[in-house]
PDB file of C-alpha atoms in Angstrom:
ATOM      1  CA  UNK A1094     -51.169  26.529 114.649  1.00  0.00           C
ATOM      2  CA  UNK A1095     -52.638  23.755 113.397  1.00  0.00           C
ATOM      3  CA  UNK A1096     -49.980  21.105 114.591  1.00  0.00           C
ATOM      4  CA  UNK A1097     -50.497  21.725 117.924  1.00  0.00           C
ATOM      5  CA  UNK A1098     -54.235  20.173 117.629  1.00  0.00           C
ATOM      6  CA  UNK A1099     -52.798  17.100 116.219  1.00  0.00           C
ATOM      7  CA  UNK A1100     -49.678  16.754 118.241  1.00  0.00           C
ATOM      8  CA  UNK A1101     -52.661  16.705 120.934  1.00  0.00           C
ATOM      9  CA  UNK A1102     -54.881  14.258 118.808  1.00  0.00           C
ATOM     10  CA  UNK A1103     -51.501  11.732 118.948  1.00  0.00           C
ATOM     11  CA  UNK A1104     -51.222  12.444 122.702  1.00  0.00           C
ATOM     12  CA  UNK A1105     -54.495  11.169 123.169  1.00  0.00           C
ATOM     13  CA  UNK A1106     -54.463   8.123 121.014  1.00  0.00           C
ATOM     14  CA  UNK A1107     -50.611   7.147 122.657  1.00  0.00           C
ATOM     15  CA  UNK A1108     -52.789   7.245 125.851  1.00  0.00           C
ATOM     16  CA  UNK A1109     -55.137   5.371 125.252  1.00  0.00           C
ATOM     17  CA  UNK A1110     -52.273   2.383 123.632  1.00  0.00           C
ATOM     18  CA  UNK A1111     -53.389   2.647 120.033  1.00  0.00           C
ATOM     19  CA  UNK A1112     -50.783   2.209 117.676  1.00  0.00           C
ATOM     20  CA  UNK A1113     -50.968   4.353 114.760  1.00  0.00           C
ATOM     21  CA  UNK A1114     -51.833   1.694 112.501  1.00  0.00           C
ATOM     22  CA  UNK A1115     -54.828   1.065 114.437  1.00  0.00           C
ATOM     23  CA  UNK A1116     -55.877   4.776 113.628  1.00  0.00           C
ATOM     24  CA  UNK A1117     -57.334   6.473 110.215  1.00  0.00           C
ATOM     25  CA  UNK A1118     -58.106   9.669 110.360  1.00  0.00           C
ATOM     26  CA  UNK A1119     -60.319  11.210 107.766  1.00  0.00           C
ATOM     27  CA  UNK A1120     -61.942  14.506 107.833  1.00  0.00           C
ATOM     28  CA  UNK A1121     -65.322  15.506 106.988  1.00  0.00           C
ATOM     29  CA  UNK A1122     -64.124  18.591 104.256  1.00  0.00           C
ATOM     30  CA  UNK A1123     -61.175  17.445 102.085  1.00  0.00           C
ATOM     31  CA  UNK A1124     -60.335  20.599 101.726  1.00  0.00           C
ATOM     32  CA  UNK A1125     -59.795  24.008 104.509  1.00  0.00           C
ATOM     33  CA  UNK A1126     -61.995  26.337 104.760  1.00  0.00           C
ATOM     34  CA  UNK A1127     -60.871  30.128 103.323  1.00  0.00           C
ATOM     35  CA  UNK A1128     -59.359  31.696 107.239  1.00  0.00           C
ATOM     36  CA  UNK A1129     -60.518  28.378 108.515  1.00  0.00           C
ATOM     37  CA  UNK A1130     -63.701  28.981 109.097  1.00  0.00           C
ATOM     38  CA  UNK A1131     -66.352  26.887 109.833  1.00  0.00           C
ATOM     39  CA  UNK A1132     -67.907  24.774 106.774  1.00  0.00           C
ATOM     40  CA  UNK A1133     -70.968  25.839 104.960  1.00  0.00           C
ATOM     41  CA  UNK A1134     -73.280  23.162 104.670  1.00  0.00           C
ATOM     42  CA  UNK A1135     -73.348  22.736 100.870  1.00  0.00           C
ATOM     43  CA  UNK A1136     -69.359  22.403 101.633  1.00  0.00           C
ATOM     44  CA  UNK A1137     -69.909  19.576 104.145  1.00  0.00           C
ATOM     45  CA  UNK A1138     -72.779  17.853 101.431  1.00  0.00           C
ATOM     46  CA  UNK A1139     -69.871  18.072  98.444  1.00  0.00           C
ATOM     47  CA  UNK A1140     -67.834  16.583 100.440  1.00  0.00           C
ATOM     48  CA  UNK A1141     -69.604  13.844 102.423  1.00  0.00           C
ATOM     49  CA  UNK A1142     -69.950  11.098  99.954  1.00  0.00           C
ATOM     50  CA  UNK A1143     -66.404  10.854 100.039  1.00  0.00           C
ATOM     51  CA  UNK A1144     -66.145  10.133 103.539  1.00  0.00           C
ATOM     52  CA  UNK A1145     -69.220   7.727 103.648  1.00  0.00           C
ATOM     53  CA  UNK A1146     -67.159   5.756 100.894  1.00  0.00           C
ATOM     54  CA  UNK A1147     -63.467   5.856 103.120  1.00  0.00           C
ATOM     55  CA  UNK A1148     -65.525   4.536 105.723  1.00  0.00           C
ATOM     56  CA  UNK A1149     -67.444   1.693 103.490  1.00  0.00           C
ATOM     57  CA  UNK A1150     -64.078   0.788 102.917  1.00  0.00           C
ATOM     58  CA  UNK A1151     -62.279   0.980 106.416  1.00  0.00           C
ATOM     59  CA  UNK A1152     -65.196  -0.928 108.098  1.00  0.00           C
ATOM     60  CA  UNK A1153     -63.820   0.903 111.121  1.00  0.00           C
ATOM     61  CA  UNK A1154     -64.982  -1.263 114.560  1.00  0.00           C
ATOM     62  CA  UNK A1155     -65.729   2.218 115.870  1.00  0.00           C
ATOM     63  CA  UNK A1156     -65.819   5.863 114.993  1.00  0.00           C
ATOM     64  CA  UNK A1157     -64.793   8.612 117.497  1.00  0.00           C
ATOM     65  CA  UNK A1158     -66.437  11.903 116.348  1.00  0.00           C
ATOM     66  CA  UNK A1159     -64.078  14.567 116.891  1.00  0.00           C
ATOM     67  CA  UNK A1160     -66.340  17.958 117.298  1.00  0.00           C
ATOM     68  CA  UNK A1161     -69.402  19.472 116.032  1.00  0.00           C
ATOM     69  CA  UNK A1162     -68.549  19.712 113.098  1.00  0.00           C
ATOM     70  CA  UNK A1163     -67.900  15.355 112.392  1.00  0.00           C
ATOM     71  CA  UNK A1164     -70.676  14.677 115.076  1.00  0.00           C
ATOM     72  CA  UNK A1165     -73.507  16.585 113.785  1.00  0.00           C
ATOM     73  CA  UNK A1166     -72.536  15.540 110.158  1.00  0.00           C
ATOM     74  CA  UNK A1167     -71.984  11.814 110.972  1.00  0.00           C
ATOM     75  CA  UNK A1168     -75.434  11.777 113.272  1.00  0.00           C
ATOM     76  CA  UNK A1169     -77.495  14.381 111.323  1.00  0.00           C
ATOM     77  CA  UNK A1170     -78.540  16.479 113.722  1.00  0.00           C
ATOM     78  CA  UNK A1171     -78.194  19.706 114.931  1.00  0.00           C
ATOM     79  CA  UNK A1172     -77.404  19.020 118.637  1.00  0.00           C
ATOM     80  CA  UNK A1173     -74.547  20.674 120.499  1.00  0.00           C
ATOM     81  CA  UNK A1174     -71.901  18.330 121.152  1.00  0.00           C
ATOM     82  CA  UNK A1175     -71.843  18.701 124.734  1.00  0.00           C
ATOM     83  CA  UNK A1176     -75.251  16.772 124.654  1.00  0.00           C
ATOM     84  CA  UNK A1177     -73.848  14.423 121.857  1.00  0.00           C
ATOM     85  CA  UNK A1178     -70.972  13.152 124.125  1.00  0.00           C
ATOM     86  CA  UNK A1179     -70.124  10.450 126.625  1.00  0.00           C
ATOM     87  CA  UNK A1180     -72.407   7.995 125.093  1.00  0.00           C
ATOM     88  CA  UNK A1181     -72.252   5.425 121.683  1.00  0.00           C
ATOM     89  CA  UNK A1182     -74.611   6.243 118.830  1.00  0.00           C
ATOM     90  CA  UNK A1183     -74.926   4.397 115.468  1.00  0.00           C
ATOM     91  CA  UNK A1184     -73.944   5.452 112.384  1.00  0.00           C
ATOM     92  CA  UNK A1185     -74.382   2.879 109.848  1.00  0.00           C
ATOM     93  CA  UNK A1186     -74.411  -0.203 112.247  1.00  0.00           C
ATOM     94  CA  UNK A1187     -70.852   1.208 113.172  1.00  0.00           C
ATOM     95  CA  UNK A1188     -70.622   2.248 117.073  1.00  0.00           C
ATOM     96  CA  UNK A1189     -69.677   6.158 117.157  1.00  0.00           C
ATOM     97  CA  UNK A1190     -68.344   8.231 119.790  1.00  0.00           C
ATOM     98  CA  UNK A1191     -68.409  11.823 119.823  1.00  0.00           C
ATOM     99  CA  UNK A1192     -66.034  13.933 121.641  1.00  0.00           C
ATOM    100  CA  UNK A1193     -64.718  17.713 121.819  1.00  0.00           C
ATOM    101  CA  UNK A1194     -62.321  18.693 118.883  1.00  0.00           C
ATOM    102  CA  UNK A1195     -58.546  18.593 120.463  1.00  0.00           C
ATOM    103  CA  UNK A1196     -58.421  22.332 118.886  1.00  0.00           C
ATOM    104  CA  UNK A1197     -61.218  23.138 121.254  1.00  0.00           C
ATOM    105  CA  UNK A1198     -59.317  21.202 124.262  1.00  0.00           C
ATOM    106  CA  UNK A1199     -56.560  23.870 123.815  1.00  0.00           C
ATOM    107  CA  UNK A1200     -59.206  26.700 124.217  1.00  0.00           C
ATOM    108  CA  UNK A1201     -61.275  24.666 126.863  1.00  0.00           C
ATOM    109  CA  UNK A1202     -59.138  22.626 129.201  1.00  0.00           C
ATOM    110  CA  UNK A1203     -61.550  22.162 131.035  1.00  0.00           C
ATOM    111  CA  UNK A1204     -63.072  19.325 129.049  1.00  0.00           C
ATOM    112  CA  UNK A1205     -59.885  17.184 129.153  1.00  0.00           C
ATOM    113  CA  UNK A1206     -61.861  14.926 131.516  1.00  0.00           C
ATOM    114  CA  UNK A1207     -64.815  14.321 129.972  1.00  0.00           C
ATOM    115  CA  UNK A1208     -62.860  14.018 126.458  1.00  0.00           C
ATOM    116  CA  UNK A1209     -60.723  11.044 128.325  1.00  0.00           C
ATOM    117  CA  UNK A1210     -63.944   9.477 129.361  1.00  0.00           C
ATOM    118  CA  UNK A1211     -65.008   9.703 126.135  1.00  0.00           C
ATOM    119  CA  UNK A1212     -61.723   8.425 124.541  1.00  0.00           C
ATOM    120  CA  UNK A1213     -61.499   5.244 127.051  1.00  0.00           C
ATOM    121  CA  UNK A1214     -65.273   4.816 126.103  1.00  0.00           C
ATOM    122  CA  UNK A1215     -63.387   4.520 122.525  1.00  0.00           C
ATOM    123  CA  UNK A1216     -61.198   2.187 123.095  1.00  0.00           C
ATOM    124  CA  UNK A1217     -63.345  -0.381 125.139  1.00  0.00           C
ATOM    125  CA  UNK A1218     -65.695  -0.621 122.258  1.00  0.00           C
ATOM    126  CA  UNK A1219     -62.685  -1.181 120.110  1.00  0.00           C
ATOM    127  CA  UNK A1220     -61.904  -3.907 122.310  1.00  0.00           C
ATOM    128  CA  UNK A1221     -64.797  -5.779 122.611  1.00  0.00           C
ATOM    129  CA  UNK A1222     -65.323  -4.939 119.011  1.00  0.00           C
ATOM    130  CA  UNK A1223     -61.929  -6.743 118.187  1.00  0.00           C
ATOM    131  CA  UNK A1224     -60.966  -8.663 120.641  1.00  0.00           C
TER     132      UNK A1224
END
């Protein structure tokens, strides 16, 4: 069910002592896929402009990628996210962090660790960004 993936997303940011209203989270489709598939691309490109103008607006200090799906959209590119992980890219001038989707942490525990590296990775930017 869908709840459990953010009831894991909130675990993860309570972790890492965010407070919610240090948190936005904003998807890349503004919509659900029919069955919840993955997007299409034209799906993702109808959709985009409205997520490049929540995050002119935010003026997040950093963005934390959650999956493929935000990654590859965010960084326009095509490259698995293992490969994308565990290190700050640039989207904009804004630092960006990608990491596995906490749906995909329920299928692959597995990549909890690297997922908490990546999340503490998160907030150190944020607080060198901020502090």
């Amino acid at each position: 069910p869908a709840f459990h993936r953010y009831d894991y997303a909130a675990e993860i940011i309570e972790a890492i002592k965010f407070r919610r209203e240090e948190v936005y989270i904003c998807n890349i489709l503004k919509c659900r896929p029919p069955g919840n598939r993955d997007p299409e691309p034209d799906e993702v490109a109808q959709c985009e402009p409205y997520l490049v103008r929540q995050l002119e607006i935010l003026k997040p200090a950093v963005i934390c990628a959650l999956g493929k799906h935000a990654a590859q959209t965010l960084l326009k590119t095509q490259v698995p996210i293992s490969k994308l992980r565990g290190r700050v890219h640039s989207y904009h001038g804004i630092k960006l962090v990608p990491t596995f989707h906490p749906a995909a942490l329920l299928r692959n525990p597995g990549w909890k660790r690297q997922t908490w590296e990546d999340v503490q990775l998160v907030r150190s930017i944020y607080d060198q960004e901020l502090g």
